[in-house]
mmCIF file with all atom_site columns, C-alpha atoms in Angstrom:
data_model
loop_
_atom_site.group_PDB
_atom_site.id
_atom_site.type_symbol
_atom_site.label_atom_id
_atom_site.label_alt_id
_atom_site.label_comp_id
_atom_site.label_asym_id
_atom_site.label_entity_id
_atom_site.label_seq_id
_atom_site.pdbx_PDB_ins_code
_atom_site.Cartn_x
_atom_site.Cartn_y
_atom_site.Cartn_z
_atom_site.occupancy
_atom_site.B_iso_or_equiv
_atom_site.pdbx_formal_charge
_atom_site.auth_seq_id
_atom_site.auth_comp_id
_atom_site.auth_asym_id
_atom_site.auth_atom_id
_atom_site.pdbx_PDB_model_num
ATOM 1   C CA . MET A 1 1   ? -56.478 60.275 37.717 1.00 0.00 ? 1   MET A CA 1
ATOM 2   C CA . GLN A 1 2   ? -55.751 57.309 39.974 1.00 0.00 ? 2   GLN A CA 1
ATOM 3   C CA . TRP A 1 3   ? -52.155 56.327 40.750 1.00 0.00 ? 3   TRP A CA 1
ATOM 4   C CA . ARG A 1 4   ? -52.847 52.819 42.029 1.00 0.00 ? 4   ARG A CA 1
ATOM 5   C CA . ASP A 1 5   ? -54.511 49.945 40.228 1.00 0.00 ? 5   ASP A CA 1
ATOM 6   C CA . THR A 1 6   ? -58.140 48.929 40.685 1.00 0.00 ? 6   THR A CA 1
ATOM 7   C CA . PRO A 1 7   ? -60.029 45.888 39.392 1.00 0.00 ? 7   PRO A CA 1
ATOM 8   C CA . ALA A 1 8   ? -61.523 48.094 36.657 1.00 0.00 ? 8   ALA A CA 1
ATOM 9   C CA . ARG A 1 9   ? -58.363 49.876 35.512 1.00 0.00 ? 9   ARG A CA 1
ATOM 10  C CA . TYR A 1 10  ? -54.597 49.944 35.898 1.00 0.00 ? 10  TYR A CA 1
ATOM 11  C CA . GLY A 1 11  ? -53.390 53.120 37.604 1.00 0.00 ? 11  GLY A CA 1
ATOM 12  C CA . LEU A 1 12  ? -51.193 55.833 36.160 1.00 0.00 ? 12  LEU A CA 1
ATOM 13  C CA . VAL A 1 13  ? -47.928 54.283 37.401 1.00 0.00 ? 13  VAL A CA 1
ATOM 14  C CA . SER A 1 14  ? -48.682 50.846 35.927 1.00 0.00 ? 14  SER A CA 1
ATOM 15  C CA . ARG A 1 15  ? -49.740 52.346 32.601 1.00 0.00 ? 15  ARG A CA 1
ATOM 16  C CA . ALA A 1 16  ? -46.699 54.654 32.430 1.00 0.00 ? 16  ALA A CA 1
ATOM 17  C CA . LEU A 1 17  ? -44.350 51.733 33.123 1.00 0.00 ? 17  LEU A CA 1
ATOM 18  C CA . HIS A 1 18  ? -46.155 49.471 30.640 1.00 0.00 ? 18  HIS A CA 1
ATOM 19  C CA . TRP A 1 19  ? -46.194 51.915 27.725 1.00 0.00 ? 19  TRP A CA 1
ATOM 20  C CA . SER A 1 20  ? -42.708 53.331 28.272 1.00 0.00 ? 20  SER A CA 1
ATOM 21  C CA . MET A 1 21  ? -41.331 49.784 28.322 1.00 0.00 ? 21  MET A CA 1
ATOM 22  C CA . ALA A 1 22  ? -43.335 48.930 25.196 1.00 0.00 ? 22  ALA A CA 1
ATOM 23  C CA . LEU A 1 23  ? -41.735 51.853 23.343 1.00 0.00 ? 23  LEU A CA 1
ATOM 24  C CA . LEU A 1 24  ? -38.251 50.948 24.558 1.00 0.00 ? 24  LEU A CA 1
ATOM 25  C CA . PHE A 1 25  ? -38.720 47.306 23.539 1.00 0.00 ? 25  PHE A CA 1
ATOM 26  C CA . LEU A 1 26  ? -39.898 48.491 20.135 1.00 0.00 ? 26  LEU A CA 1
ATOM 27  C CA . TRP A 1 27  ? -36.674 50.520 19.823 1.00 0.00 ? 27  TRP A CA 1
ATOM 28  C CA . GLN A 1 28  ? -34.521 47.550 20.897 1.00 0.00 ? 28  GLN A CA 1
ATOM 29  C CA . PHE A 1 29  ? -36.118 45.044 18.545 1.00 0.00 ? 29  PHE A CA 1
ATOM 30  C CA . ALA A 1 30  ? -36.313 47.496 15.651 1.00 0.00 ? 30  ALA A CA 1
ATOM 31  C CA . GLY A 1 31  ? -32.590 48.160 15.996 1.00 0.00 ? 31  GLY A CA 1
ATOM 32  C CA . MET A 1 32  ? -31.731 44.471 16.037 1.00 0.00 ? 32  MET A CA 1
ATOM 33  C CA . GLY A 1 33  ? -34.134 43.770 13.167 1.00 0.00 ? 33  GLY A CA 1
ATOM 34  C CA . ILE A 1 34  ? -32.655 46.543 11.043 1.00 0.00 ? 34  ILE A CA 1
ATOM 35  C CA . ARG A 1 35  ? -29.153 45.300 11.857 1.00 0.00 ? 35  ARG A CA 1
ATOM 36  C CA . LEU A 1 36  ? -30.083 41.803 10.722 1.00 0.00 ? 36  LEU A CA 1
ATOM 37  C CA . ALA A 1 37  ? -31.791 43.137 7.583  1.00 0.00 ? 37  ALA A CA 1
ATOM 38  C CA . ILE A 1 38  ? -29.227 45.638 6.317  1.00 0.00 ? 38  ILE A CA 1
ATOM 39  C CA . GLY A 1 39  ? -26.060 44.934 8.299  1.00 0.00 ? 39  GLY A CA 1
ATOM 40  C CA . ARG A 1 40  ? -23.660 47.665 9.350  1.00 0.00 ? 40  ARG A CA 1
ATOM 41  C CA . SER A 1 41  ? -24.765 51.178 8.437  1.00 0.00 ? 41  SER A CA 1
ATOM 42  C CA . PRO A 1 42  ? -25.056 54.589 10.096 1.00 0.00 ? 42  PRO A CA 1
ATOM 43  C CA . VAL A 1 43  ? -28.689 53.814 10.956 1.00 0.00 ? 43  VAL A CA 1
ATOM 44  C CA . THR A 1 44  ? -27.846 50.522 12.640 1.00 0.00 ? 44  THR A CA 1
ATOM 45  C CA . ALA A 1 45  ? -24.825 52.066 14.365 1.00 0.00 ? 45  ALA A CA 1
ATOM 46  C CA . PHE A 1 46  ? -27.110 54.723 15.858 1.00 0.00 ? 46  PHE A CA 1
ATOM 47  C CA . MET A 1 47  ? -29.848 52.310 16.943 1.00 0.00 ? 47  MET A CA 1
ATOM 48  C CA . VAL A 1 48  ? -27.617 49.474 18.108 1.00 0.00 ? 48  VAL A CA 1
ATOM 49  C CA . GLY A 1 49  ? -25.234 51.949 19.752 1.00 0.00 ? 49  GLY A CA 1
ATOM 50  C CA . SER A 1 50  ? -27.930 52.676 22.325 1.00 0.00 ? 50  SER A CA 1
ATOM 51  C CA . HIS A 1 51  ? -28.729 48.990 22.909 1.00 0.00 ? 51  HIS A CA 1
ATOM 52  C CA . ALA A 1 52  ? -26.801 48.586 26.183 1.00 0.00 ? 52  ALA A CA 1
ATOM 53  C CA . SER A 1 53  ? -28.085 51.861 27.647 1.00 0.00 ? 53  SER A CA 1
ATOM 54  C CA . VAL A 1 54  ? -31.697 51.180 26.682 1.00 0.00 ? 54  VAL A CA 1
ATOM 55  C CA . GLY A 1 55  ? -31.393 47.573 27.882 1.00 0.00 ? 55  GLY A CA 1
ATOM 56  C CA . THR A 1 56  ? -30.104 48.741 31.264 1.00 0.00 ? 56  THR A CA 1
ATOM 57  C CA . LEU A 1 57  ? -33.010 51.172 31.512 1.00 0.00 ? 57  LEU A CA 1
ATOM 58  C CA . LEU A 1 58  ? -35.440 48.389 30.584 1.00 0.00 ? 58  LEU A CA 1
ATOM 59  C CA . PHE A 1 59  ? -33.991 46.186 33.330 1.00 0.00 ? 59  PHE A CA 1
ATOM 60  C CA . ALA A 1 60  ? -34.503 48.969 35.900 1.00 0.00 ? 60  ALA A CA 1
ATOM 61  C CA . LEU A 1 61  ? -38.045 49.581 34.646 1.00 0.00 ? 61  LEU A CA 1
ATOM 62  C CA . ALA A 1 62  ? -38.827 45.843 34.736 1.00 0.00 ? 62  ALA A CA 1
ATOM 63  C CA . LEU A 1 63  ? -37.675 45.697 38.372 1.00 0.00 ? 63  LEU A CA 1
ATOM 64  C CA . ALA A 1 64  ? -39.801 48.753 39.201 1.00 0.00 ? 64  ALA A CA 1
ATOM 65  C CA . ARG A 1 65  ? -42.760 47.342 37.313 1.00 0.00 ? 65  ARG A CA 1
ATOM 66  C CA . GLY A 1 66  ? -42.496 43.995 39.075 1.00 0.00 ? 66  GLY A CA 1
ATOM 67  C CA . ALA A 1 67  ? -42.288 45.649 42.494 1.00 0.00 ? 67  ALA A CA 1
ATOM 68  C CA . TRP A 1 68  ? -45.218 47.950 41.681 1.00 0.00 ? 68  TRP A CA 1
ATOM 69  C CA . GLY A 1 69  ? -47.198 44.975 40.406 1.00 0.00 ? 69  GLY A CA 1
ATOM 70  C CA . LEU A 1 70  ? -46.636 43.103 43.668 1.00 0.00 ? 70  LEU A CA 1
ATOM 71  C CA . VAL A 1 71  ? -47.769 46.159 45.662 1.00 0.00 ? 71  VAL A CA 1
ATOM 72  C CA . ASN A 1 72  ? -50.960 46.300 43.576 1.00 0.00 ? 72  ASN A CA 1
ATOM 73  C CA . LEU A 1 73  ? -51.519 42.567 43.129 1.00 0.00 ? 73  LEU A CA 1
ATOM 74  C CA . ARG A 1 74  ? -54.627 42.347 45.310 1.00 0.00 ? 74  ARG A CA 1
ATOM 75  C CA . ARG A 1 75  ? -56.097 45.477 43.718 1.00 0.00 ? 75  ARG A CA 1
ATOM 76  C CA . ARG A 1 76  ? -55.976 44.166 40.145 1.00 0.00 ? 76  ARG A CA 1
ATOM 77  C CA . HIS A 1 77  ? -58.560 42.248 38.135 1.00 0.00 ? 77  HIS A CA 1
ATOM 78  C CA . HIS A 1 78  ? -57.860 38.511 37.966 1.00 0.00 ? 78  HIS A CA 1
ATOM 79  C CA . GLU A 1 79  ? -59.651 36.336 35.437 1.00 0.00 ? 79  GLU A CA 1
ATOM 80  C CA . ALA A 1 80  ? -60.988 33.128 36.976 1.00 0.00 ? 80  ALA A CA 1
ATOM 81  C CA . GLY A 1 81  ? -60.744 29.602 35.595 1.00 0.00 ? 81  GLY A CA 1
ATOM 82  C CA . PRO A 1 82  ? -58.376 28.022 33.089 1.00 0.00 ? 82  PRO A CA 1
ATOM 83  C CA . LEU A 1 83  ? -58.152 31.149 30.930 1.00 0.00 ? 83  LEU A CA 1
ATOM 84  C CA . GLY A 1 84  ? -57.103 33.162 33.975 1.00 0.00 ? 84  GLY A CA 1
ATOM 85  C CA . ARG A 1 85  ? -54.415 30.620 34.850 1.00 0.00 ? 85  ARG A CA 1
ATOM 86  C CA . VAL A 1 86  ? -53.056 30.717 31.296 1.00 0.00 ? 86  VAL A CA 1
ATOM 87  C CA . ALA A 1 87  ? -53.032 34.541 31.407 1.00 0.00 ? 87  ALA A CA 1
ATOM 88  C CA . ARG A 1 88  ? -51.154 34.526 34.723 1.00 0.00 ? 88  ARG A CA 1
ATOM 89  C CA . LEU A 1 89  ? -48.594 32.043 33.372 1.00 0.00 ? 89  LEU A CA 1
ATOM 90  C CA . GLY A 1 90  ? -48.165 34.158 30.249 1.00 0.00 ? 90  GLY A CA 1
ATOM 91  C CA . HIS A 1 91  ? -47.575 37.279 32.316 1.00 0.00 ? 91  HIS A CA 1
ATOM 92  C CA . LEU A 1 92  ? -45.119 35.436 34.570 1.00 0.00 ? 92  LEU A CA 1
ATOM 93  C CA . ALA A 1 93  ? -43.217 34.306 31.470 1.00 0.00 ? 93  ALA A CA 1
ATOM 94  C CA . LEU A 1 94  ? -43.116 37.893 30.178 1.00 0.00 ? 94  LEU A CA 1
ATOM 95  C CA . TYR A 1 95  ? -41.826 39.208 33.513 1.00 0.00 ? 95  TYR A CA 1
ATOM 96  C CA . GLY A 1 96  ? -39.298 36.388 33.751 1.00 0.00 ? 96  GLY A CA 1
ATOM 97  C CA . LEU A 1 97  ? -37.961 37.148 30.271 1.00 0.00 ? 97  LEU A CA 1
ATOM 98  C CA . MET A 1 98  ? -38.006 40.936 30.841 1.00 0.00 ? 98  MET A CA 1
ATOM 99  C CA . LEU A 1 99  ? -35.715 40.362 33.828 1.00 0.00 ? 99  LEU A CA 1
ATOM 100 C CA . THR A 1 100 ? -33.582 37.488 32.519 1.00 0.00 ? 100 THR A CA 1
ATOM 101 C CA . VAL A 1 101 ? -32.662 38.914 29.099 1.00 0.00 ? 101 VAL A CA 1
ATOM 102 C CA . PRO A 1 102 ? -31.074 42.149 30.384 1.00 0.00 ? 102 PRO A CA 1
ATOM 103 C CA . ALA A 1 103 ? -29.636 40.411 33.470 1.00 0.00 ? 103 ALA A CA 1
ATOM 104 C CA . LEU A 1 104 ? -27.715 38.064 31.154 1.00 0.00 ? 104 LEU A CA 1
ATOM 105 C CA . ALA A 1 105 ? -26.450 41.055 29.160 1.00 0.00 ? 105 ALA A CA 1
ATOM 106 C CA . LEU A 1 106 ? -25.338 42.854 32.326 1.00 0.00 ? 106 LEU A CA 1
ATOM 107 C CA . LEU A 1 107 ? -23.574 39.707 33.553 1.00 0.00 ? 107 LEU A CA 1
ATOM 108 C CA . ARG A 1 108 ? -21.844 39.346 30.183 1.00 0.00 ? 108 ARG A CA 1
ATOM 109 C CA . HIS A 1 109 ? -20.833 43.001 30.210 1.00 0.00 ? 109 HIS A CA 1
ATOM 110 C CA . TYR A 1 110 ? -19.416 42.718 33.725 1.00 0.00 ? 110 TYR A CA 1
ATOM 111 C CA . GLY A 1 111 ? -17.507 39.595 32.669 1.00 0.00 ? 111 GLY A CA 1
ATOM 112 C CA . SER A 1 112 ? -16.021 41.494 29.734 1.00 0.00 ? 112 SER A CA 1
ATOM 113 C CA . GLY A 1 113 ? -14.070 43.689 32.141 1.00 0.00 ? 113 GLY A CA 1
ATOM 114 C CA . ARG A 1 114 ? -15.379 46.862 30.477 1.00 0.00 ? 114 ARG A CA 1
ATOM 115 C CA . ALA A 1 115 ? -17.011 49.680 32.378 1.00 0.00 ? 115 ALA A CA 1
ATOM 116 C CA . LEU A 1 116 ? -20.745 50.173 31.981 1.00 0.00 ? 116 LEU A CA 1
ATOM 117 C CA . ALA A 1 117 ? -22.011 53.741 31.726 1.00 0.00 ? 117 ALA A CA 1
ATOM 118 C CA . PRO A 1 118 ? -25.568 53.748 30.341 1.00 0.00 ? 118 PRO A CA 1
ATOM 119 C CA . PHE A 1 119 ? -26.436 57.173 28.946 1.00 0.00 ? 119 PHE A CA 1
ATOM 120 C CA . GLY A 1 120 ? -23.016 58.317 30.212 1.00 0.00 ? 120 GLY A CA 1
ATOM 121 C CA . LEU A 1 121 ? -23.814 57.526 33.862 1.00 0.00 ? 121 LEU A CA 1
ATOM 122 C CA . PRO A 1 122 ? -21.108 55.326 35.450 1.00 0.00 ? 122 PRO A CA 1
ATOM 123 C CA . LEU A 1 123 ? -22.822 52.199 36.754 1.00 0.00 ? 123 LEU A CA 1
ATOM 124 C CA . LEU A 1 124 ? -20.148 49.473 36.813 1.00 0.00 ? 124 LEU A CA 1
ATOM 125 C CA . PRO A 1 125 ? -16.438 50.133 36.855 1.00 0.00 ? 125 PRO A CA 1
ATOM 126 C CA . GLY A 1 126 ? -14.351 48.133 34.436 1.00 0.00 ? 126 GLY A CA 1
ATOM 127 C CA . SER A 1 127 ? -11.947 45.626 35.943 1.00 0.00 ? 127 SER A CA 1
ATOM 128 C CA . GLY A 1 128 ? -9.995  45.203 32.725 1.00 0.00 ? 128 GLY A CA 1
ATOM 129 C CA . GLU A 1 129 ? -10.084 41.433 33.282 1.00 0.00 ? 129 GLU A CA 1
ATOM 130 C CA . ARG A 1 130 ? -12.240 39.115 31.174 1.00 0.00 ? 130 ARG A CA 1
ATOM 131 C CA . ILE A 1 131 ? -14.104 36.433 33.084 1.00 0.00 ? 131 ILE A CA 1
ATOM 132 C CA . GLU A 1 132 ? -15.286 33.925 30.497 1.00 0.00 ? 132 GLU A CA 1
ATOM 133 C CA . ALA A 1 133 ? -17.530 32.062 32.961 1.00 0.00 ? 133 ALA A CA 1
ATOM 134 C CA . LEU A 1 134 ? -19.580 35.242 33.425 1.00 0.00 ? 134 LEU A CA 1
ATOM 135 C CA . MET A 1 135 ? -19.694 35.989 29.722 1.00 0.00 ? 135 MET A CA 1
ATOM 136 C CA . LEU A 1 136 ? -20.732 32.518 28.564 1.00 0.00 ? 136 LEU A CA 1
ATOM 137 C CA . PRO A 1 137 ? -24.381 32.539 29.776 1.00 0.00 ? 137 PRO A CA 1
ATOM 138 C CA . GLY A 1 138 ? -25.012 35.859 28.044 1.00 0.00 ? 138 GLY A CA 1
ATOM 139 C CA . ASP A 1 139 ? -23.217 34.730 24.901 1.00 0.00 ? 139 ASP A CA 1
ATOM 140 C CA . LEU A 1 140 ? -25.321 31.576 24.775 1.00 0.00 ? 140 LEU A CA 1
ATOM 141 C CA . ALA A 1 141 ? -28.737 32.823 25.841 1.00 0.00 ? 141 ALA A CA 1
ATOM 142 C CA . HIS A 1 142 ? -29.162 36.626 25.662 1.00 0.00 ? 142 HIS A CA 1
ATOM 143 C CA . GLY A 1 143 ? -29.968 36.821 21.946 1.00 0.00 ? 143 GLY A CA 1
ATOM 144 C CA . LEU A 1 144 ? -32.012 33.631 21.849 1.00 0.00 ? 144 LEU A CA 1
ATOM 145 C CA . LEU A 1 145 ? -34.112 34.591 24.880 1.00 0.00 ? 145 LEU A CA 1
ATOM 146 C CA . ALA A 1 146 ? -34.556 38.098 23.487 1.00 0.00 ? 146 ALA A CA 1
ATOM 147 C CA . TRP A 1 147 ? -36.231 36.630 20.394 1.00 0.00 ? 147 TRP A CA 1
ATOM 148 C CA . VAL A 1 148 ? -38.335 34.386 22.665 1.00 0.00 ? 148 VAL A CA 1
ATOM 149 C CA . LEU A 1 149 ? -39.335 37.566 24.516 1.00 0.00 ? 149 LEU A CA 1
ATOM 150 C CA . LEU A 1 150 ? -40.329 39.164 21.210 1.00 0.00 ? 150 LEU A CA 1
ATOM 151 C CA . ALA A 1 151 ? -42.491 36.119 20.417 1.00 0.00 ? 151 ALA A CA 1
ATOM 152 C CA . ALA A 1 152 ? -44.075 36.332 23.884 1.00 0.00 ? 152 ALA A CA 1
ATOM 153 C CA . VAL A 1 153 ? -44.753 40.056 23.377 1.00 0.00 ? 153 VAL A CA 1
ATOM 154 C CA . ALA A 1 154 ? -46.343 39.282 20.003 1.00 0.00 ? 154 ALA A CA 1
ATOM 155 C CA . GLY A 1 155 ? -48.526 36.662 21.701 1.00 0.00 ? 155 GLY A CA 1
ATOM 156 C CA . HIS A 1 156 ? -49.449 39.195 24.388 1.00 0.00 ? 156 HIS A CA 1
ATOM 157 C CA . VAL A 1 157 ? -50.460 41.773 21.774 1.00 0.00 ? 157 VAL A CA 1
ATOM 158 C CA . GLY A 1 158 ? -52.360 39.103 19.854 1.00 0.00 ? 158 GLY A CA 1
ATOM 159 C CA . MET A 1 159 ? -54.356 38.142 22.939 1.00 0.00 ? 159 MET A CA 1
ATOM 160 C CA . VAL A 1 160 ? -55.137 41.792 23.692 1.00 0.00 ? 160 VAL A CA 1
ATOM 161 C CA . LEU A 1 161 ? -56.581 42.038 20.179 1.00 0.00 ? 161 LEU A CA 1
ATOM 162 C CA . VAL A 1 162 ? -58.611 38.844 20.694 1.00 0.00 ? 162 VAL A CA 1
ATOM 163 C CA . HIS A 1 163 ? -59.937 40.168 24.020 1.00 0.00 ? 163 HIS A CA 1
ATOM 164 C CA . HIS A 1 164 ? -60.834 43.506 22.467 1.00 0.00 ? 164 HIS A CA 1
ATOM 165 C CA . PHE A 1 165 ? -62.209 42.592 19.032 1.00 0.00 ? 165 PHE A CA 1
ATOM 166 C CA . VAL A 1 166 ? -63.481 39.033 19.502 1.00 0.00 ? 166 VAL A CA 1
ATOM 167 C CA . TRP A 1 167 ? -64.464 38.627 23.154 1.00 0.00 ? 167 TRP A CA 1
ATOM 168 C CA . ARG A 1 168 ? -65.149 42.343 23.755 1.00 0.00 ? 168 ARG A CA 1
ATOM 169 C CA . ASP A 1 169 ? -64.549 41.886 27.482 1.00 0.00 ? 169 ASP A CA 1
ATOM 170 C CA . GLY A 1 170 ? -63.023 45.248 28.442 1.00 0.00 ? 170 GLY A CA 1
ATOM 171 C CA . THR A 1 171 ? -59.413 44.096 28.728 1.00 0.00 ? 171 THR A CA 1
ATOM 172 C CA . TRP A 1 172 ? -57.972 46.830 26.485 1.00 0.00 ? 172 TRP A CA 1
ATOM 173 C CA . PRO A 1 173 ? -59.429 49.783 28.437 1.00 0.00 ? 173 PRO A CA 1
ATOM 174 C CA . ARG A 1 174 ? -57.847 48.489 31.675 1.00 0.00 ? 174 ARG A CA 1
ATOM 175 C CA . MET A 1 175 ? -54.345 49.255 30.344 1.00 0.00 ? 175 MET A CA 1
ATOM 176 C CA . GLY A 1 176 ? -55.064 51.490 27.377 1.00 0.00 ? 176 GLY A CA 1
ATOM 177 C CA . ALA A 1 177 ? -56.686 54.851 27.029 1.00 0.00 ? 177 ALA A CA 1
ATOM 178 C CA . ARG A 1 178 ? -60.376 55.180 27.723 1.00 0.00 ? 178 ARG A CA 1
ATOM 179 C CA . GLN A 1 179 ? -62.461 55.858 24.665 1.00 0.00 ? 179 GLN A CA 1
ATOM 180 C CA . ALA A 1 180 ? -63.820 59.393 24.431 1.00 0.00 ? 180 ALA A CA 1
ATOM 181 C CA . GLY A 1 181 ? -67.041 59.847 26.344 1.00 0.00 ? 181 GLY A CA 1
ATOM 182 C CA . SER A 1 182 ? -66.784 56.477 28.029 1.00 0.00 ? 182 SER A CA 1
ATOM 183 C CA . HIS A 1 183 ? -67.382 56.794 31.760 1.00 0.00 ? 183 HIS A CA 1
ATOM 184 C CA . ALA A 1 184 ? -69.025 53.424 32.256 1.00 0.00 ? 184 ALA A CA 1
ATOM 185 C CA . PRO A 1 185 ? -67.174 50.930 34.452 1.00 0.00 ? 185 PRO A CA 1
ATOM 186 C CA . VAL A 1 186 ? -65.146 48.358 32.593 1.00 0.00 ? 186 VAL A CA 1
ATOM 187 C CA . ALA A 1 187 ? -66.627 44.890 32.524 1.00 0.00 ? 187 ALA A CA 1
ATOM 188 C CA . THR A 1 188 ? -64.729 42.421 34.701 1.00 0.00 ? 188 THR A CA 1
ATOM 189 C CA . GLY A 1 189 ? -64.812 38.694 34.637 1.00 0.00 ? 189 GLY A CA 1
ATOM 190 C CA . ALA A 1 190 ? -66.624 38.476 31.312 1.00 0.00 ? 190 ALA A CA 1
ATOM 191 C CA . ALA A 1 191 ? -66.362 35.059 29.788 1.00 0.00 ? 191 ALA A CA 1
ATOM 192 C CA . PRO A 1 192 ? -65.045 34.631 26.248 1.00 0.00 ? 192 PRO A CA 1
ATOM 193 C CA . ARG A 1 193 ? -67.710 34.079 23.633 1.00 0.00 ? 193 ARG A CA 1
#
């Protein structure tokens, strides 16, 4: 099992970060979706009650994932041509949103004057003083950009499905699990059909 990325396959660290973040994002968006659908209830209180802690964890994982991605940048497969440029821009947008959305929430929380203790671990002490200028960006943009992030994630998943089922170019196995009995190298640089 390789730890670092190669042109044929993402390494264990990249895949662990990717899939753990995917599950945490699923939890975050499911909680907000259920809250919007059914309003206040014990289920939404449970799911939404973990929102700040899970969001803080996602921010830390996004920072780790970005740093790990930069360390492995030259080792990864890069699609050439216009499709490759669009893919890189899409990934940059995802990373930008994965960092901006929780950063706005953390800024808003700090501006609220309340302490922040994700999963019970003291991270930011509370000042007790509200700072509206710090809260305003989060109030205005956190929710909106979170839904933009969800749309970008949906687009990302959609393109993975296109790569896998339409173009059959080996993109899915680079980040996903290898299919049983498959030891052949993953195709790289295959053009869409």
